[in-house]
PDB file of C-alpha atoms in Angstrom:
ATOM      1  CA  GLY A 548     -61.209  -3.142 -70.694  1.00 70.00           C
ATOM      2  CA  ALA A 549     -60.351  -6.794 -70.187  1.00 87.00           C
ATOM      3  CA  VAL A 550     -59.398  -7.802 -66.649  1.00 92.00           C
ATOM      4  CA  VAL A 551     -56.848 -10.406 -65.613  1.00 95.00           C
ATOM      5  CA  SER A 552     -56.347 -11.400 -61.992  1.00 96.00           C
ATOM      6  CA  GLN A 553     -53.539 -13.256 -60.254  1.00 97.00           C
ATOM      7  CA  HIS A 554     -53.472 -15.033 -56.936  1.00 98.00           C
ATOM      8  CA  PRO A 555     -51.678 -14.742 -54.636  1.00 98.00           C
ATOM      9  CA  SER A 556     -50.263 -11.212 -54.854  1.00 97.00           C
ATOM     10  CA  TRP A 557     -47.245 -12.256 -52.873  1.00 97.00           C
ATOM     11  CA  VAL A 558     -45.997 -15.471 -51.343  1.00 97.00           C
ATOM     12  CA  ILE A 559     -43.093 -16.511 -49.145  1.00 97.00           C
ATOM     13  CA  CYS A 560     -42.069 -20.154 -49.145  1.00 96.00           C
ATOM     14  CA  LYS A 561     -39.242 -22.275 -47.845  1.00 97.00           C
ATOM     15  CA  SER A 562     -36.574 -23.687 -50.104  1.00 97.00           C
ATOM     16  CA  GLY A 563     -37.570 -27.087 -51.487  1.00 97.00           C
ATOM     17  CA  THR A 564     -41.319 -26.520 -51.399  1.00 97.00           C
ATOM     18  CA  SER A 565     -43.658 -25.914 -54.343  1.00 97.00           C
ATOM     19  CA  VAL A 566     -45.797 -22.856 -54.993  1.00 98.00           C
ATOM     20  CA  LYS A 567     -48.799 -22.499 -57.298  1.00 98.00           C
ATOM     21  CA  ILE A 568     -49.808 -19.184 -58.873  1.00 98.00           C
ATOM     22  CA  GLU A 569     -53.209 -18.741 -60.532  1.00 97.00           C
ATOM     23  CA  CYS A 570     -54.031 -16.473 -63.451  1.00 97.00           C
ATOM     24  CA  ARG A 571     -57.644 -15.818 -64.416  1.00 96.00           C
ATOM     25  CA  SER A 572     -59.281 -13.844 -67.187  1.00 94.00           C
ATOM     26  CA  LEU A 573     -62.360 -12.388 -65.523  1.00 93.00           C
ATOM     27  CA  ASP A 574     -64.449 -11.035 -68.369  1.00 90.00           C
ATOM     28  CA  PHE A 575     -63.224 -12.742 -71.528  1.00 89.00           C
ATOM     29  CA  GLN A 576     -62.174 -16.146 -72.762  1.00 90.00           C
ATOM     30  CA  ALA A 577     -58.422 -16.417 -73.043  1.00 90.00           C
ATOM     31  CA  THR A 578     -57.381 -18.713 -75.841  1.00 87.00           C
ATOM     32  CA  THR A 579     -53.754 -18.022 -75.029  1.00 90.00           C
ATOM     33  CA  MET A 580     -52.049 -17.155 -71.756  1.00 93.00           C
ATOM     34  CA  PHE A 581     -48.456 -16.160 -71.143  1.00 95.00           C
ATOM     35  CA  TRP A 582     -46.154 -16.256 -68.145  1.00 97.00           C
ATOM     36  CA  TYR A 583     -43.401 -13.697 -67.659  1.00 97.00           C
ATOM     37  CA  ARG A 584     -40.695 -13.202 -65.089  1.00 97.00           C
ATOM     38  CA  GLN A 585     -39.286  -9.841 -64.056  1.00 97.00           C
ATOM     39  CA  PHE A 586     -36.226  -9.155 -61.926  1.00 94.00           C
ATOM     40  CA  PRO A 587     -35.813  -5.804 -60.149  1.00 92.00           C
ATOM     41  CA  LYS A 588     -35.080  -2.894 -62.475  1.00 92.00           C
ATOM     42  CA  GLN A 589     -35.285  -5.175 -65.515  1.00 95.00           C
ATOM     43  CA  SER A 590     -37.705  -5.822 -68.336  1.00 96.00           C
ATOM     44  CA  LEU A 591     -40.181  -8.668 -68.654  1.00 96.00           C
ATOM     45  CA  MET A 592     -38.874 -11.995 -69.885  1.00 95.00           C
ATOM     46  CA  LEU A 593     -41.324 -14.433 -71.466  1.00 94.00           C
ATOM     47  CA  MET A 594     -41.171 -17.854 -69.846  1.00 96.00           C
ATOM     48  CA  ALA A 595     -43.875 -19.792 -71.665  1.00 94.00           C
ATOM     49  CA  THR A 596     -46.995 -19.630 -73.803  1.00 92.00           C
ATOM     50  CA  SER A 597     -49.996 -21.837 -73.172  1.00 90.00           C
ATOM     51  CA  ASN A 598     -53.113 -22.523 -75.183  1.00 87.00           C
ATOM     52  CA  GLU A 599     -56.201 -23.951 -73.554  1.00 83.00           C
ATOM     53  CA  GLY A 600     -56.098 -27.732 -73.521  1.00 81.00           C
ATOM     54  CA  SER A 601     -52.564 -27.934 -74.939  1.00 84.00           C
ATOM     55  CA  LYS A 602     -49.104 -28.338 -73.481  1.00 88.00           C
ATOM     56  CA  ALA A 603     -47.257 -25.118 -72.826  1.00 92.00           C
ATOM     57  CA  THR A 604     -44.464 -23.954 -75.103  1.00 93.00           C
ATOM     58  CA  TYR A 605     -41.430 -22.913 -73.083  1.00 95.00           C
ATOM     59  CA  GLU A 606     -38.837 -20.346 -74.087  1.00 94.00           C
ATOM     60  CA  GLN A 607     -35.255 -21.431 -74.486  1.00 93.00           C
ATOM     61  CA  GLY A 608     -33.516 -21.787 -71.147  1.00 95.00           C
ATOM     62  CA  VAL A 609     -36.704 -22.174 -69.072  1.00 96.00           C
ATOM     63  CA  GLU A 610     -36.874 -25.509 -67.229  1.00 95.00           C
ATOM     64  CA  LYS A 611     -40.253 -27.039 -67.977  1.00 93.00           C
ATOM     65  CA  ASP A 612     -39.948 -29.536 -65.126  1.00 95.00           C
ATOM     66  CA  LYS A 613     -39.372 -26.712 -62.676  1.00 96.00           C
ATOM     67  CA  PHE A 614     -42.047 -24.341 -63.945  1.00 97.00           C
ATOM     68  CA  LEU A 615     -45.175 -26.417 -64.551  1.00 96.00           C
ATOM     69  CA  ILE A 616     -47.896 -24.662 -66.507  1.00 94.00           C
ATOM     70  CA  ASN A 617     -51.483 -25.851 -66.821  1.00 91.00           C
ATOM     71  CA  HIS A 618     -54.119 -24.117 -68.921  1.00 89.00           C
ATOM     72  CA  ALA A 619     -57.133 -26.188 -68.009  1.00 83.00           C
ATOM     73  CA  SER A 620     -59.881 -23.827 -69.114  1.00 90.00           C
ATOM     74  CA  LEU A 621     -60.448 -20.698 -71.177  1.00 90.00           C
ATOM     75  CA  THR A 622     -60.267 -18.569 -68.038  1.00 92.00           C
ATOM     76  CA  LEU A 623     -57.599 -20.191 -65.875  1.00 94.00           C
ATOM     77  CA  SER A 624     -53.903 -20.922 -66.155  1.00 94.00           C
ATOM     78  CA  THR A 625     -51.619 -21.969 -63.316  1.00 96.00           C
ATOM     79  CA  LEU A 626     -47.864 -21.783 -62.846  1.00 97.00           C
ATOM     80  CA  THR A 627     -46.332 -24.130 -60.285  1.00 97.00           C
ATOM     81  CA  VAL A 628     -42.763 -23.490 -59.202  1.00 98.00           C
ATOM     82  CA  THR A 629     -41.523 -26.881 -58.023  1.00 97.00           C
ATOM     83  CA  SER A 630     -38.747 -27.422 -55.476  1.00 97.00           C
ATOM     84  CA  ALA A 631     -38.255 -23.682 -55.203  1.00 97.00           C
ATOM     85  CA  HIS A 632     -34.830 -22.222 -54.480  1.00 96.00           C
ATOM     86  CA  PRO A 633     -33.836 -18.675 -53.510  1.00 96.00           C
ATOM     87  CA  GLU A 634     -32.802 -17.923 -57.108  1.00 96.00           C
ATOM     88  CA  ASP A 635     -36.443 -18.497 -58.132  1.00 97.00           C
ATOM     89  CA  SER A 636     -37.424 -15.429 -56.122  1.00 97.00           C
ATOM     90  CA  SER A 637     -38.848 -12.971 -58.617  1.00 97.00           C
ATOM     91  CA  PHE A 638     -41.950 -11.123 -59.814  1.00 98.00           C
ATOM     92  CA  TYR A 639     -44.123 -13.408 -61.951  1.00 98.00           C
ATOM     93  CA  ILE A 640     -46.673 -11.830 -64.291  1.00 98.00           C
ATOM     94  CA  CYS A 641     -49.273 -13.508 -66.459  1.00 97.00           C
ATOM     95  CA  SER A 642     -51.081 -12.133 -69.467  1.00 95.00           C
ATOM     96  CA  ALA A 643     -53.949 -13.313 -71.587  1.00 94.00           C
ATOM     97  CA  LYS A 644     -55.504 -12.689 -74.966  1.00 89.00           C
ATOM     98  CA  GLY A 645     -58.593 -13.877 -76.739  1.00 83.00           C
ATOM     99  CA  GLY A 646     -58.888 -14.934 -80.362  1.00 71.00           C
ATOM    100  CA  ALA A 647     -56.366 -16.401 -82.764  1.00 67.00           C
ATOM    101  CA  GLY A 648     -54.182 -13.639 -84.093  1.00 65.00           C
ATOM    102  CA  PRO A 649     -51.908 -10.744 -83.098  1.00 63.00           C
ATOM    103  CA  TYR A 650     -54.410  -9.306 -80.665  1.00 81.00           C
ATOM    104  CA  GLU A 651     -53.913  -7.155 -77.587  1.00 88.00           C
ATOM    105  CA  GLN A 652     -52.601  -8.847 -74.449  1.00 91.00           C
ATOM    106  CA  TYR A 653     -53.877  -7.947 -70.993  1.00 93.00           C
ATOM    107  CA  PHE A 654     -51.726  -8.366 -67.928  1.00 95.00           C
ATOM    108  CA  GLY A 655     -52.369  -9.515 -64.399  1.00 96.00           C
ATOM    109  CA  PRO A 656     -51.101  -7.541 -61.374  1.00 97.00           C
ATOM    110  CA  GLY A 657     -48.220  -9.949 -60.763  1.00 97.00           C
ATOM    111  CA  THR A 658     -47.134 -12.262 -57.947  1.00 98.00           C
ATOM    112  CA  ARG A 659     -44.047 -11.564 -55.890  1.00 97.00           C
ATOM    113  CA  LEU A 660     -42.370 -14.826 -54.858  1.00 98.00           C
ATOM    114  CA  THR A 661     -39.744 -14.910 -52.126  1.00 97.00           C
ATOM    115  CA  VAL A 662     -38.004 -18.215 -51.404  1.00 97.00           C
ATOM    116  CA  THR A 663     -36.195 -18.370 -48.063  1.00 97.00           C
TER     117      THR A 663
ATOM    118  CA  GLY B 554     -35.615 -12.659 -82.907  1.00 86.00           C
ATOM    119  CA  ILE B 555     -36.843  -9.102 -82.990  1.00 91.00           C
ATOM    120  CA  GLN B 556     -34.701  -6.552 -81.135  1.00 95.00           C
ATOM    121  CA  VAL B 557     -36.469  -3.706 -79.349  1.00 97.00           C
ATOM    122  CA  GLU B 558     -34.696  -0.562 -78.244  1.00 98.00           C
ATOM    123  CA  GLN B 559     -36.306   2.143 -76.132  1.00 98.00           C
ATOM    124  CA  SER B 560     -35.008   5.625 -75.509  1.00 98.00           C
ATOM    125  CA  PRO B 561     -34.269   7.424 -73.353  1.00 98.00           C
ATOM    126  CA  PRO B 562     -33.642   4.891 -70.577  1.00 98.00           C
ATOM    127  CA  ASP B 563     -34.336   7.531 -67.930  1.00 97.00           C
ATOM    128  CA  LEU B 564     -36.273  10.771 -68.063  1.00 98.00           C
ATOM    129  CA  ILE B 565     -36.860  13.319 -65.327  1.00 97.00           C
ATOM    130  CA  LEU B 566     -39.469  16.031 -65.849  1.00 96.00           C
ATOM    131  CA  GLN B 567     -41.137  18.818 -63.976  1.00 97.00           C
ATOM    132  CA  GLU B 568     -44.888  18.566 -63.651  1.00 98.00           C
ATOM    133  CA  GLY B 569     -46.560  20.128 -66.666  1.00 98.00           C
ATOM    134  CA  ALA B 570     -43.789  19.336 -69.141  1.00 98.00           C
ATOM    135  CA  ASN B 571     -44.249  17.334 -72.342  1.00 97.00           C
ATOM    136  CA  SER B 572     -42.184  14.313 -73.362  1.00 97.00           C
ATOM    137  CA  THR B 573     -41.625  11.872 -76.205  1.00 98.00           C
ATOM    138  CA  LEU B 574     -40.584   8.265 -75.687  1.00 98.00           C
ATOM    139  CA  ARG B 575     -39.244   6.243 -78.593  1.00 98.00           C
ATOM    140  CA  CYS B 576     -39.339   2.540 -79.470  1.00 98.00           C
ATOM    141  CA  ASN B 577     -37.232   1.197 -82.344  1.00 98.00           C
ATOM    142  CA  PHE B 578     -37.590  -2.387 -83.547  1.00 97.00           C
ATOM    143  CA  SER B 579     -35.446  -4.435 -85.853  1.00 96.00           C
ATOM    144  CA  ASP B 580     -38.000  -6.243 -87.997  1.00 93.00           C
ATOM    145  CA  SER B 581     -41.535  -6.084 -89.321  1.00 91.00           C
ATOM    146  CA  VAL B 582     -44.250  -6.309 -86.683  1.00 92.00           C
ATOM    147  CA  ASN B 583     -48.007  -6.577 -86.673  1.00 89.00           C
ATOM    148  CA  ASN B 584     -48.402  -6.297 -82.921  1.00 92.00           C
ATOM    149  CA  LEU B 585     -47.181  -3.346 -80.868  1.00 96.00           C
ATOM    150  CA  GLN B 586     -48.309  -2.333 -77.421  1.00 96.00           C
ATOM    151  CA  TRP B 587     -47.313   0.433 -75.017  1.00 98.00           C
ATOM    152  CA  PHE B 588     -47.605  -0.168 -71.276  1.00 97.00           C
ATOM    153  CA  HIS B 589     -47.139   1.815 -68.093  1.00 98.00           C
ATOM    154  CA  GLN B 590     -45.867  -0.203 -65.148  1.00 97.00           C
ATOM    155  CA  ASN B 591     -46.961   1.474 -61.939  1.00 92.00           C
ATOM    156  CA  PRO B 592     -44.993   1.360 -58.658  1.00 89.00           C
ATOM    157  CA  TRP B 593     -46.872  -1.783 -57.591  1.00 91.00           C
ATOM    158  CA  GLY B 594     -45.812  -3.652 -60.715  1.00 93.00           C
ATOM    159  CA  GLN B 595     -49.120  -3.669 -62.584  1.00 94.00           C
ATOM    160  CA  LEU B 596     -48.812  -3.237 -66.336  1.00 95.00           C
ATOM    161  CA  ILE B 597     -51.468  -0.895 -67.615  1.00 95.00           C
ATOM    162  CA  ASN B 598     -52.354  -1.062 -71.304  1.00 94.00           C
ATOM    163  CA  LEU B 599     -51.889   2.341 -72.900  1.00 97.00           C
ATOM    164  CA  PHE B 600     -52.129   1.615 -76.608  1.00 96.00           C
ATOM    165  CA  TYR B 601     -52.420  -1.287 -78.989  1.00 95.00           C
ATOM    166  CA  ILE B 602     -50.914   0.351 -82.069  1.00 96.00           C
ATOM    167  CA  PRO B 603     -49.237  -1.802 -84.735  1.00 94.00           C
ATOM    168  CA  SER B 604     -49.628   1.147 -87.112  1.00 95.00           C
ATOM    169  CA  GLY B 605     -51.119   4.622 -87.280  1.00 97.00           C
ATOM    170  CA  THR B 606     -51.879   7.209 -84.608  1.00 98.00           C
ATOM    171  CA  LYS B 607     -54.075   7.054 -81.533  1.00 98.00           C
ATOM    172  CA  GLN B 608     -54.869   9.477 -78.741  1.00 98.00           C
ATOM    173  CA  ASN B 609     -56.235   8.965 -75.264  1.00 97.00           C
ATOM    174  CA  GLY B 610     -56.449  12.098 -73.165  1.00 97.00           C
ATOM    175  CA  ARG B 611     -52.981  13.493 -72.528  1.00 98.00           C
ATOM    176  CA  LEU B 612     -51.333  10.513 -74.168  1.00 98.00           C
ATOM    177  CA  SER B 613     -50.947   9.791 -77.838  1.00 98.00           C
ATOM    178  CA  ALA B 614     -48.919   7.304 -79.861  1.00 98.00           C
ATOM    179  CA  THR B 615     -47.743   6.959 -83.431  1.00 98.00           C
ATOM    180  CA  THR B 616     -46.297   3.877 -85.090  1.00 98.00           C
ATOM    181  CA  VAL B 617     -44.557   4.076 -88.462  1.00 97.00           C
ATOM    182  CA  ALA B 618     -44.270   0.386 -89.222  1.00 94.00           C
ATOM    183  CA  THR B 619     -42.387   0.858 -92.503  1.00 94.00           C
ATOM    184  CA  GLU B 620     -39.643   2.749 -90.659  1.00 97.00           C
ATOM    185  CA  ARG B 621     -39.764   0.430 -87.630  1.00 97.00           C
ATOM    186  CA  TYR B 622     -40.426   2.856 -84.820  1.00 98.00           C
ATOM    187  CA  SER B 623     -43.139   4.001 -82.496  1.00 98.00           C
ATOM    188  CA  LEU B 624     -43.448   7.152 -80.395  1.00 98.00           C
ATOM    189  CA  LEU B 625     -45.377   7.750 -77.193  1.00 98.00           C
ATOM    190  CA  TYR B 626     -46.219  11.367 -76.374  1.00 98.00           C
ATOM    191  CA  ILE B 627     -47.108  12.514 -72.880  1.00 98.00           C
ATOM    192  CA  SER B 628     -48.386  16.056 -72.561  1.00 97.00           C
ATOM    193  CA  SER B 629     -48.816  18.149 -69.416  1.00 98.00           C
ATOM    194  CA  SER B 630     -47.191  15.434 -67.335  1.00 97.00           C
ATOM    195  CA  GLN B 631     -48.402  14.725 -63.802  1.00 97.00           C
ATOM    196  CA  THR B 632     -46.662  13.065 -60.868  1.00 96.00           C
ATOM    197  CA  THR B 633     -48.944  10.050 -61.341  1.00 95.00           C
ATOM    198  CA  ASP B 634     -47.350   9.498 -64.761  1.00 96.00           C
ATOM    199  CA  SER B 635     -44.173   8.366 -63.010  1.00 96.00           C
ATOM    200  CA  GLY B 636     -43.164   4.760 -63.573  1.00 96.00           C
ATOM    201  CA  VAL B 637     -41.695   2.598 -66.289  1.00 98.00           C
ATOM    202  CA  TYR B 638     -43.015   2.717 -69.834  1.00 98.00           C
ATOM    203  CA  PHE B 639     -42.569  -0.402 -71.918  1.00 98.00           C
ATOM    204  CA  CYS B 640     -42.939  -1.003 -75.609  1.00 98.00           C
ATOM    205  CA  ALA B 641     -43.573  -4.613 -76.703  1.00 97.00           C
ATOM    206  CA  VAL B 642     -43.721  -5.950 -80.250  1.00 95.00           C
ATOM    207  CA  GLY B 643     -44.476  -9.161 -82.102  1.00 91.00           C
ATOM    208  CA  LEU B 644     -44.914 -10.642 -85.557  1.00 86.00           C
ATOM    209  CA  TRP B 645     -47.744 -13.164 -85.788  1.00 79.00           C
ATOM    210  CA  GLU B 646     -46.377 -15.046 -88.790  1.00 75.00           C
ATOM    211  CA  THR B 647     -43.067 -15.963 -87.123  1.00 74.00           C
ATOM    212  CA  SER B 648     -43.632 -15.623 -83.393  1.00 73.00           C
ATOM    213  CA  GLY B 649     -47.322 -16.302 -82.964  1.00 75.00           C
ATOM    214  CA  SER B 650     -48.722 -14.243 -80.119  1.00 80.00           C
ATOM    215  CA  ARG B 651     -45.404 -13.782 -78.344  1.00 88.00           C
ATOM    216  CA  LEU B 652     -44.325 -10.247 -77.434  1.00 92.00           C
ATOM    217  CA  THR B 653     -40.760  -9.025 -77.101  1.00 94.00           C
ATOM    218  CA  PHE B 654     -40.329  -6.227 -74.585  1.00 97.00           C
ATOM    219  CA  GLY B 655     -37.918  -3.333 -74.703  1.00 97.00           C
ATOM    220  CA  GLU B 656     -35.890  -2.396 -71.639  1.00 97.00           C
ATOM    221  CA  GLY B 657     -38.264   0.403 -70.767  1.00 98.00           C
ATOM    222  CA  THR B 658     -38.065   4.125 -70.028  1.00 98.00           C
ATOM    223  CA  GLN B 659     -38.060   5.097 -66.351  1.00 97.00           C
ATOM    224  CA  LEU B 660     -40.041   8.331 -66.090  1.00 97.00           C
ATOM    225  CA  THR B 661     -39.941  10.506 -62.982  1.00 97.00           C
ATOM    226  CA  VAL B 662     -42.234  13.526 -62.806  1.00 97.00           C
ATOM    227  CA  ASN B 663     -41.383  15.932 -60.002  1.00 97.00           C
ATOM    228  CA  PRO B 664     -43.935  18.325 -58.481  1.00 96.00           C
TER     229      PRO B 664
END
């Protein structure tokens, strides 16, 4: 099956600093990548959708200036949490799919962010 | 947007028992996936099943798109089946590739 990696697996940062999370599709070209956020004991909430070479589309209520998404190539997307605050602490998960259509999405292992 | 409802929210089984998890959705879909989230948070793809029936080992799934539900069957459950099972749906024509997740079913299999 298709493999998606994320780096780092976990990160602790101080309030006010920025953190970058990488998402890579290892064995396929991802035309579209997605970023989700998950709080403990809750479901996944879609934050944004990005297509290679285009600006990301953010879901309602997600601050695009706080959560910067770059999809620079067909195998790499990055999420940068800028000026992080403790309420940004969460589990961030990316997914990716190839092709243009309602195809299967494959998920990364997630990144646990703790802001102190 | 599409509403997704999963039931039951919690399920506790003895090892070896069978179970059925249900996913109801409020509108037409042409994308439906079942996932298992393990204790470390990784989502594992179980089925991509916008319609029809599929089987993979002890797991099988059926989606009846016209009646807007999908079922996930787990037979002869094992302790390693424990975790959260999510159903996620989407409709390409209105939502593009976006998936809407249900709240999940927390499954606990006791030895």
